[in-house]
Every structure is written in structure tokens, then in C-alpha cells.
mmCIF file of C-alpha atoms in Angstrom:
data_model
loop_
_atom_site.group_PDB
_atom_site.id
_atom_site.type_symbol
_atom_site.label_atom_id
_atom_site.label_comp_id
_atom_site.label_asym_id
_atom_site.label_seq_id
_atom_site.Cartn_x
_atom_site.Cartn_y
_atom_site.Cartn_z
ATOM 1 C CA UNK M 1 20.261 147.298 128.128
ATOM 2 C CA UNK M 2 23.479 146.450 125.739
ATOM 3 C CA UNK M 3 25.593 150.028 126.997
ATOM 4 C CA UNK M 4 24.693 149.494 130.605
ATOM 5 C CA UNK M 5 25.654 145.802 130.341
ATOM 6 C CA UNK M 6 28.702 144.636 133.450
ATOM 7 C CA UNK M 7 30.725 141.647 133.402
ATOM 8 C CA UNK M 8 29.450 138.934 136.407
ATOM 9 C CA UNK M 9 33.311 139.092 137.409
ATOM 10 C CA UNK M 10 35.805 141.667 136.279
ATOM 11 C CA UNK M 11 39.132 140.278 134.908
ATOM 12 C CA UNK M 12 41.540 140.935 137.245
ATOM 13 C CA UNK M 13 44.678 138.495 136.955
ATOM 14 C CA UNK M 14 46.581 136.826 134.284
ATOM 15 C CA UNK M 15 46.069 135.784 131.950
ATOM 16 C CA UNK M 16 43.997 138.879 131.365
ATOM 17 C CA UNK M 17 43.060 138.874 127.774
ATOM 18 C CA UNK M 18 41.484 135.265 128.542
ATOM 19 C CA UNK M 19 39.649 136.233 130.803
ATOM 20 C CA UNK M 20 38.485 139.087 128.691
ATOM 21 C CA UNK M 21 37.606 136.911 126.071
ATOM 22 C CA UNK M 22 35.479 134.944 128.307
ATOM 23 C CA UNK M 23 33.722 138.434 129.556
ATOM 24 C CA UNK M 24 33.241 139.134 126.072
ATOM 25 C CA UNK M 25 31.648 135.987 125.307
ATOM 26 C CA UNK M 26 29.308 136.383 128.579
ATOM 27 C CA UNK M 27 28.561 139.868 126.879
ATOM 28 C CA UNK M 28 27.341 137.881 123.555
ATOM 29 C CA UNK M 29 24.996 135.360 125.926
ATOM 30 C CA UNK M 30 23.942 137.746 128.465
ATOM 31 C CA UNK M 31 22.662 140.401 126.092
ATOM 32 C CA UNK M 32 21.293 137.994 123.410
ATOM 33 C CA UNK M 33 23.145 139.028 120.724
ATOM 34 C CA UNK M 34 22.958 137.623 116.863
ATOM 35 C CA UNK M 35 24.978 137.907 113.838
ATOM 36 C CA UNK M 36 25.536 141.648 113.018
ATOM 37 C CA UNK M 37 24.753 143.224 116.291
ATOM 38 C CA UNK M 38 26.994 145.933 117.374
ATOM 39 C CA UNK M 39 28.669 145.805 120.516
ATOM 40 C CA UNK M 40 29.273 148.834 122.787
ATOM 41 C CA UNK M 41 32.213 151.097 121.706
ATOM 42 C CA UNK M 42 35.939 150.298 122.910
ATOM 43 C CA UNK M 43 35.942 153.460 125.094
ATOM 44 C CA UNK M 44 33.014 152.042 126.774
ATOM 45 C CA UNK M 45 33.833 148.044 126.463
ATOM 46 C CA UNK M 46 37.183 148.994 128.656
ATOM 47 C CA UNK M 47 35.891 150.723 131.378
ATOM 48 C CA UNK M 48 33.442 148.098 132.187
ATOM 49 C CA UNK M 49 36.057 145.625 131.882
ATOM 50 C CA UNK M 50 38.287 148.154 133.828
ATOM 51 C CA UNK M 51 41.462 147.297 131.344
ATOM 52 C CA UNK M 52 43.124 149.073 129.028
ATOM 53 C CA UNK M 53 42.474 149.501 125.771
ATOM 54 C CA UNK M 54 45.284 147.129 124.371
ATOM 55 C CA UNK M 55 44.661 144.638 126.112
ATOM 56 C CA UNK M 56 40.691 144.822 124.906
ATOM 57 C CA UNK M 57 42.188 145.089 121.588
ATOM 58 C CA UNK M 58 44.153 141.903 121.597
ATOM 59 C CA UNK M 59 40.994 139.673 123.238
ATOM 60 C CA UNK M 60 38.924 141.212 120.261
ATOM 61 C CA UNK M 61 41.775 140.329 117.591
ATOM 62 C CA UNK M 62 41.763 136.673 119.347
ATOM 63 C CA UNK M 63 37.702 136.397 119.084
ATOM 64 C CA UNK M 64 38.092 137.523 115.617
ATOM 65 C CA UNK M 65 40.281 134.773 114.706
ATOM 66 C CA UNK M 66 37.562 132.277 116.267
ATOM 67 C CA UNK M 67 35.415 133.836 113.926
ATOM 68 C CA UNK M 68 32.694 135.200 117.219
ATOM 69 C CA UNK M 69 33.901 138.981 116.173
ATOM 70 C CA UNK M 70 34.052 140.902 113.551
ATOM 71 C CA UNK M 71 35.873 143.949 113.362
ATOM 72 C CA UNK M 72 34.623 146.874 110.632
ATOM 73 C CA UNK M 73 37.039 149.561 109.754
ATOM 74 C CA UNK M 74 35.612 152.981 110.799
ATOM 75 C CA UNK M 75 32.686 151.669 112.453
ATOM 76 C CA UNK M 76 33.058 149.035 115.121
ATOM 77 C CA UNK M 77 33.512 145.414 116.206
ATOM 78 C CA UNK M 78 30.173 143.240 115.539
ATOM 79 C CA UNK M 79 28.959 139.119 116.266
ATOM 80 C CA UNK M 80 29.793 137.627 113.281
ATOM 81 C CA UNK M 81 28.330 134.787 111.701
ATOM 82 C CA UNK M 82 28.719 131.231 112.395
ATOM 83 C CA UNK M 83 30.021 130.480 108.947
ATOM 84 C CA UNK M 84 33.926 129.841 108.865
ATOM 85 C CA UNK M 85 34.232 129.287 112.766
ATOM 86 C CA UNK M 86 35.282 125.609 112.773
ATOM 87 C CA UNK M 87 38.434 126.320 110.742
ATOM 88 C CA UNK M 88 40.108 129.158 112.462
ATOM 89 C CA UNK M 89 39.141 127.985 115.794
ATOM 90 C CA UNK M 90 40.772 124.843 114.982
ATOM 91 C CA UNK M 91 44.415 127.238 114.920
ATOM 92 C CA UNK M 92 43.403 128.257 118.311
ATOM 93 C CA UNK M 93 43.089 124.232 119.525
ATOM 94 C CA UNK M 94 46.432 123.278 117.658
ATOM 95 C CA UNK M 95 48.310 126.247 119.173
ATOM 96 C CA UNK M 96 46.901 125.418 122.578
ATOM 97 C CA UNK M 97 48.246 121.623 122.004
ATOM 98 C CA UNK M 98 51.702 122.454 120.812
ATOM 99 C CA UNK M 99 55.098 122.288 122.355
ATOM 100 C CA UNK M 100 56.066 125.278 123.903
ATOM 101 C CA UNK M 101 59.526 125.011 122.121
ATOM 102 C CA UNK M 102 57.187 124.487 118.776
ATOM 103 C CA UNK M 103 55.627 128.061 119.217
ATOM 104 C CA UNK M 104 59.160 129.698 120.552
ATOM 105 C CA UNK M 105 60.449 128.242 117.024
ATOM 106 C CA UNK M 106 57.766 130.367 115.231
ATOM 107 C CA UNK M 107 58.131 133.380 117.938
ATOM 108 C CA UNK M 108 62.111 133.443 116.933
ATOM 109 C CA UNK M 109 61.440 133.974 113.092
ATOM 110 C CA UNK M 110 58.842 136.431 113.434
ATOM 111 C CA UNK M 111 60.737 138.408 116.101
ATOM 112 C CA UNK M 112 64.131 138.434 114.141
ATOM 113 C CA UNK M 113 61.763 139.751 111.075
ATOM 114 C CA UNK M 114 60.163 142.458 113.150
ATOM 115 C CA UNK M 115 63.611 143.045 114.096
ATOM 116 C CA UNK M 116 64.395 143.569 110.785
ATOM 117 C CA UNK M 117 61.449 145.631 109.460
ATOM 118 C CA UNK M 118 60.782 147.443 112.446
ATOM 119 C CA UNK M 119 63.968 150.199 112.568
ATOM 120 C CA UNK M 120 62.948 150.824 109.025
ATOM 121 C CA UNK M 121 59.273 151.857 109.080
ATOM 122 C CA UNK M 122 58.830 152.910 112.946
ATOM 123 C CA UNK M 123 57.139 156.275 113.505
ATOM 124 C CA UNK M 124 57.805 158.666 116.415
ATOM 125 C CA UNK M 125 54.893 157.323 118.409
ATOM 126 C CA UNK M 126 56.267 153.833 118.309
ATOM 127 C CA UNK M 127 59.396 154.831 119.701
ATOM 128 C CA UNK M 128 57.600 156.672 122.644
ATOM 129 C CA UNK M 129 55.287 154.036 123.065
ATOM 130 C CA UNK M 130 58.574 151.556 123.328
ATOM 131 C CA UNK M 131 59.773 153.641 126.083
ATOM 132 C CA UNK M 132 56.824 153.582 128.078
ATOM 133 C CA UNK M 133 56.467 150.007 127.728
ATOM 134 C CA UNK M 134 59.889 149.708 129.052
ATOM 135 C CA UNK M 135 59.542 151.593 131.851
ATOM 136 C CA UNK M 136 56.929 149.708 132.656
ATOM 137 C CA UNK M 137 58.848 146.595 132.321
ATOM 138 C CA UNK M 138 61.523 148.458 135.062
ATOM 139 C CA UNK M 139 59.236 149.253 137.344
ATOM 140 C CA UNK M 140 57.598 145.874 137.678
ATOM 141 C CA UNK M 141 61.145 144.023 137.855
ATOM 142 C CA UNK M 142 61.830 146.383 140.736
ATOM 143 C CA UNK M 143 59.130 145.602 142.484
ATOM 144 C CA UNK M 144 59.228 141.682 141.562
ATOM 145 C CA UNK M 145 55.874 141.707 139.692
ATOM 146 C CA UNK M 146 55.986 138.826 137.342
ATOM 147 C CA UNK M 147 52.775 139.107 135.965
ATOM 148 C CA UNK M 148 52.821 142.705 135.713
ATOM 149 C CA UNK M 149 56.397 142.159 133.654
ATOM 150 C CA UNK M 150 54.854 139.547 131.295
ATOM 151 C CA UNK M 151 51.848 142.064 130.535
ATOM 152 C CA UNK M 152 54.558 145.081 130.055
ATOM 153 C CA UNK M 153 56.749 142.876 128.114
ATOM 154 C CA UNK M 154 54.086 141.658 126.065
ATOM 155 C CA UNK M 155 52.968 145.603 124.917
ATOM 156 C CA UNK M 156 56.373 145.810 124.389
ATOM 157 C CA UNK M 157 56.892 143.408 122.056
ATOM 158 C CA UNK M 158 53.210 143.765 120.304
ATOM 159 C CA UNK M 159 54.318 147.867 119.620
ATOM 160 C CA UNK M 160 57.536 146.551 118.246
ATOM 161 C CA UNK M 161 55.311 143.798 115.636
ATOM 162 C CA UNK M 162 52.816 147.300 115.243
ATOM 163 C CA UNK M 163 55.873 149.340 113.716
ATOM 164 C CA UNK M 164 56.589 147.098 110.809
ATOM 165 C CA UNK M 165 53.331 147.975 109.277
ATOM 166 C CA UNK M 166 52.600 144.413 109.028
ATOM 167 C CA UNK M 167 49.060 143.769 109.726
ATOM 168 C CA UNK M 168 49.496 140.084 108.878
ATOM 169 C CA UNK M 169 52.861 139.836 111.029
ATOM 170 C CA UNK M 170 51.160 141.793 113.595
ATOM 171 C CA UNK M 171 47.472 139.804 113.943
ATOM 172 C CA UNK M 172 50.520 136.534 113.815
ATOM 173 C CA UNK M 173 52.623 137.661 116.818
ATOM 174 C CA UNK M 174 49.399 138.718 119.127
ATOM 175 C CA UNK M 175 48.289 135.139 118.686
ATOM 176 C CA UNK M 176 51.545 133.468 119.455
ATOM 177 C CA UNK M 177 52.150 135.648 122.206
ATOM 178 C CA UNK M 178 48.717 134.831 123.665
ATOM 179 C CA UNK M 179 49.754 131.393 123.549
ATOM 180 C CA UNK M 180 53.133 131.799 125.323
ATOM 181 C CA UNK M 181 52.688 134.148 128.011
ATOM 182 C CA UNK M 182 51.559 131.359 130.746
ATOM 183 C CA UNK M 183 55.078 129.808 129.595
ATOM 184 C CA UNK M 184 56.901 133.130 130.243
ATOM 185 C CA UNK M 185 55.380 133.560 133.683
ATOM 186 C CA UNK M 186 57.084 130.592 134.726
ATOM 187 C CA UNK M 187 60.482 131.327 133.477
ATOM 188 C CA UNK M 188 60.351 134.551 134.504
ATOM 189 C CA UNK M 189 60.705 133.817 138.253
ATOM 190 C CA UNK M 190 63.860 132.822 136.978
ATOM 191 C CA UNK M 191 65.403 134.831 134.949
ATOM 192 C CA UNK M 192 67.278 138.567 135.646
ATOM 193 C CA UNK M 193 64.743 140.502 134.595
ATOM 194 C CA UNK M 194 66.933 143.423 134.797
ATOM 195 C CA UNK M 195 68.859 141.880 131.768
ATOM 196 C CA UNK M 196 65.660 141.290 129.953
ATOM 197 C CA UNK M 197 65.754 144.671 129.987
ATOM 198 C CA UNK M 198 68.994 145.820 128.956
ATOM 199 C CA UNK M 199 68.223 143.867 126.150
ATOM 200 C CA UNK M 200 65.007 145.400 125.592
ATOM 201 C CA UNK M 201 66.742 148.595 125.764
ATOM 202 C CA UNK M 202 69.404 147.604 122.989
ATOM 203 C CA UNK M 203 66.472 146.518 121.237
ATOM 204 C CA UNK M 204 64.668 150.131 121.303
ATOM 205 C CA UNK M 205 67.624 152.062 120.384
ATOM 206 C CA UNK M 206 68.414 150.189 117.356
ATOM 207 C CA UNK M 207 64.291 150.744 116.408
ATOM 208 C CA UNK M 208 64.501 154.327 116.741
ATOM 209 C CA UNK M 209 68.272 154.612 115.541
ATOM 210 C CA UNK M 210 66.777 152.923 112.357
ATOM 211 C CA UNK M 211 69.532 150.290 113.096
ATOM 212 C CA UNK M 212 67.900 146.729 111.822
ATOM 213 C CA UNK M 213 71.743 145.135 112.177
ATOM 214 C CA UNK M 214 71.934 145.931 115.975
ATOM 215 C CA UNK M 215 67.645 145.272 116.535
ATOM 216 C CA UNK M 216 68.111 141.717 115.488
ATOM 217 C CA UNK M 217 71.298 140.867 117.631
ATOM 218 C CA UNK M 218 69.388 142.007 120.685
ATOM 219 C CA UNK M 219 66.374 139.857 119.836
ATOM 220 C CA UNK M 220 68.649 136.540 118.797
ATOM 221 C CA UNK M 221 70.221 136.817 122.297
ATOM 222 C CA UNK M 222 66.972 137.815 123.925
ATOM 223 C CA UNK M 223 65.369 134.366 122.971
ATOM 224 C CA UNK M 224 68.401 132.835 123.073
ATOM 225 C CA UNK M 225 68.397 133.301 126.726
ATOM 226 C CA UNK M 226 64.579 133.313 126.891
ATOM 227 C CA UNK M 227 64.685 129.885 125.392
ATOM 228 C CA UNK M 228 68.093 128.674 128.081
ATOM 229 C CA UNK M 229 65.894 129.242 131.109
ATOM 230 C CA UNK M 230 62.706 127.734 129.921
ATOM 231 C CA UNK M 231 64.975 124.391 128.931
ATOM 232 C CA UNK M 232 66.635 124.835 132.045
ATOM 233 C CA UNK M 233 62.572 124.529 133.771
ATOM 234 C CA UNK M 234 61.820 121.612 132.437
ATOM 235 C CA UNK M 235 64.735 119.708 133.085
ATOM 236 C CA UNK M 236 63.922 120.506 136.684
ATOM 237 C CA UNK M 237 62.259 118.026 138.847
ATOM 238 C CA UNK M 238 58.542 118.323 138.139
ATOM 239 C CA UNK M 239 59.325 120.601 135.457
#
């Protein structure tokens, strides 16, 4: 039965939304589902997935894209129809294929323009959702949790995107992120990710002191470091 349907695996490593897409998918085969079948609600999708409901969020946004979702405003996420798939998924394939430093060229202009928009339009529930995301970030530093960072870091970033208001800018920076977090996995082990986030903590101060001056200084030398290190990798031997 659909609401009593399980994943043959739960996801439970990075990268997590991929493998949540591919549960999802399963979901679609397993369960026989056609064009304009309902799936079960997010409440219910998470906790058989056992993850949260962010990162369900983003693997639907990414299946959406493909064009093997459809999300309904007020009423649900549904299999779509075939019609339209080739094109977007055909994003997905060039984004997959791209330099790294291709994608961090795109991530630095839409950061610096969340940076911008961001201090302006944020609500109270950003902010506090910023903060929790950073502590996050802290604790998994401490503990030398890469993969736990990336995740944090990534919410971070995505609730920074969420407060501009931009749904386009928003749906834009969930796919590039997607797309770079194997890349920041493997510079994280060497960067101070205690400076990532003193930076990340310049960065949520200027949000929620409405500051858009101060927000994009901390994201310029955010990449700007971000960017060092993973130039830094490759020149290594087998980099």
C-alpha cells in the first residue's frame, strides 16, 4: 500500500539528497505509480526516509527540475508527466559535466546577490534559522565531522538564498549547491573550519543587522578562500 511503502535501503551518508532522490525514484517503481498520482505527505515521506524535512525538500526540488515531480501549491507533490523531461534533465547532465571552478563562478554571483538582497527582506525566522544552522556548523567542526559540516553549511547557505524571497534565485542555488557539495567535502578536510565560521558569523550579523555592505564582504572572502583551498587540491599530487 502507497502510505505503508519503506525504502529497500535508508539513506544514510552523503551525499544524502542523492540518495533520496534515488529512494524517491524506487518509491515511483515500487508502488507503480503514473502521471498524477499523489505521493504520501512530506510529514510522512521523511520519517520513512528518516531525514529531515529540508533535506526531502531539496531531493523533491531536484526531481522537479528532471521533470519526475511535480509540486502543487496547497496540495502536494505528484509524478508528473513525461512531457518536457529531456530538456531540464539535460541541465542536470551539463552541471554534472562541468568544471568545478565553472559552477563556483556561478555560486560567487548568486551568493554576492543573496548577499545583497538577503539583509533587506530577511524575516525573524530566517535569522533564527541562521543561528541554528550555525551552531550546527560549530558543533560538527568540533567534533571533525566533515560531512555533517557540508550538510549544516549547506542549510546554511540555502536559508540565506530562502530570505531574499527569490524563488527563482532560490530553486538556482539548491541546484548548484547539489552539484558542489562532493567538491566541498574534499576541501573541507582542509580548510579551518572554525574560520568558515567566523565568516559565517559575519555573514549572519550583517543579515539580521539589515547590513547588505558588510553581508557581501563576508561572502567575497568566504569563496575567496573557499575557492584558494580547492585550487590548492588540485594542484596536489593526484589532485
Amino acid at each position: 500500500m502507497l502510505e505503508d511503502w519503506r525504502p529497500a535501503a535508508m539513506p544514510v551518508r552523503r551525499p544524502l539528497v542523492d540518495q533520496v532522490i534515488a529512494s524517491l525514484n524506487q518509491l515511483v517503481e515500487d508502488e507503480g505509480l503514473h502521471p498524477g498520482d499523489k505521493l504520501p505527505s512530506e510529514a510522512r515521506l521523511a520519517g520513512r526516509l528518516g531525514v529531515g524535512r529540508s533535506t526531502l525538500r531539496e531531493a523533491i526540488r531536484a526531481l522537479s527540475h528532471s521533470g519526475r515531480l511535480e509540486t502543487r501549491q496547497g496540495s502536494g507533490t505528484y509524478v508528473s508527466s513525461p512531457a518536457g523531461r529531456e530538456s531540464v534533465a539535460s541541465l542536470d547532465e551539463r552541471l554534472a559535466n562541468a568544471h568545478v571552478v565553472e559552477v563556483f563562478e556561478v555560486r560567487r554571483a548568486l551568493e554576492v546577490l543573496i548577499a545583497q538582497t538577503a539583509p533587506t527582506r530577511r524575516s525573524g525566522d530566517h535569522v533564527a534559522r541562521l543561528r541554528e544552522a550555525l551552531g550546527q556548523c560549530r558543533e560538527h567542526a568540533s567534533t571533525g565531522d566533515v560531512a555533517a559540516f557540508v550538510a549544516a553549511d549547506s542549510r546554511f547557505h540555502q536559508v540565506a538564498a530562502e530570505a531574499t524571497g527569490n524563488v527563482v534565485l532560490v530553486e538556482l542555488y539548491a541546484v548548484l549547491r547539489r552539484f558542489l557539495e562532493n567538491a566541498s567535502v574534499a576541501i573541507a578536510d582542509l580548510v579551518e573550519l572554525q574560520r568558515a565560521n567566523d565568516l559565517h558569523e559575519v555573514l549572519l550579523e550583517a543579515i539580521a543587522d539589515s547590513d547588505p555592505a558588510a553581508a557581501v564582504a563576508a561572502t567575497r572572502q568566504h569563496l575567496d578562500d573557499t575557492v584558494s583551498l580547492f585550487e590548492a587540491a588540485r594542484r596536489r599530487p593526484g589532485g
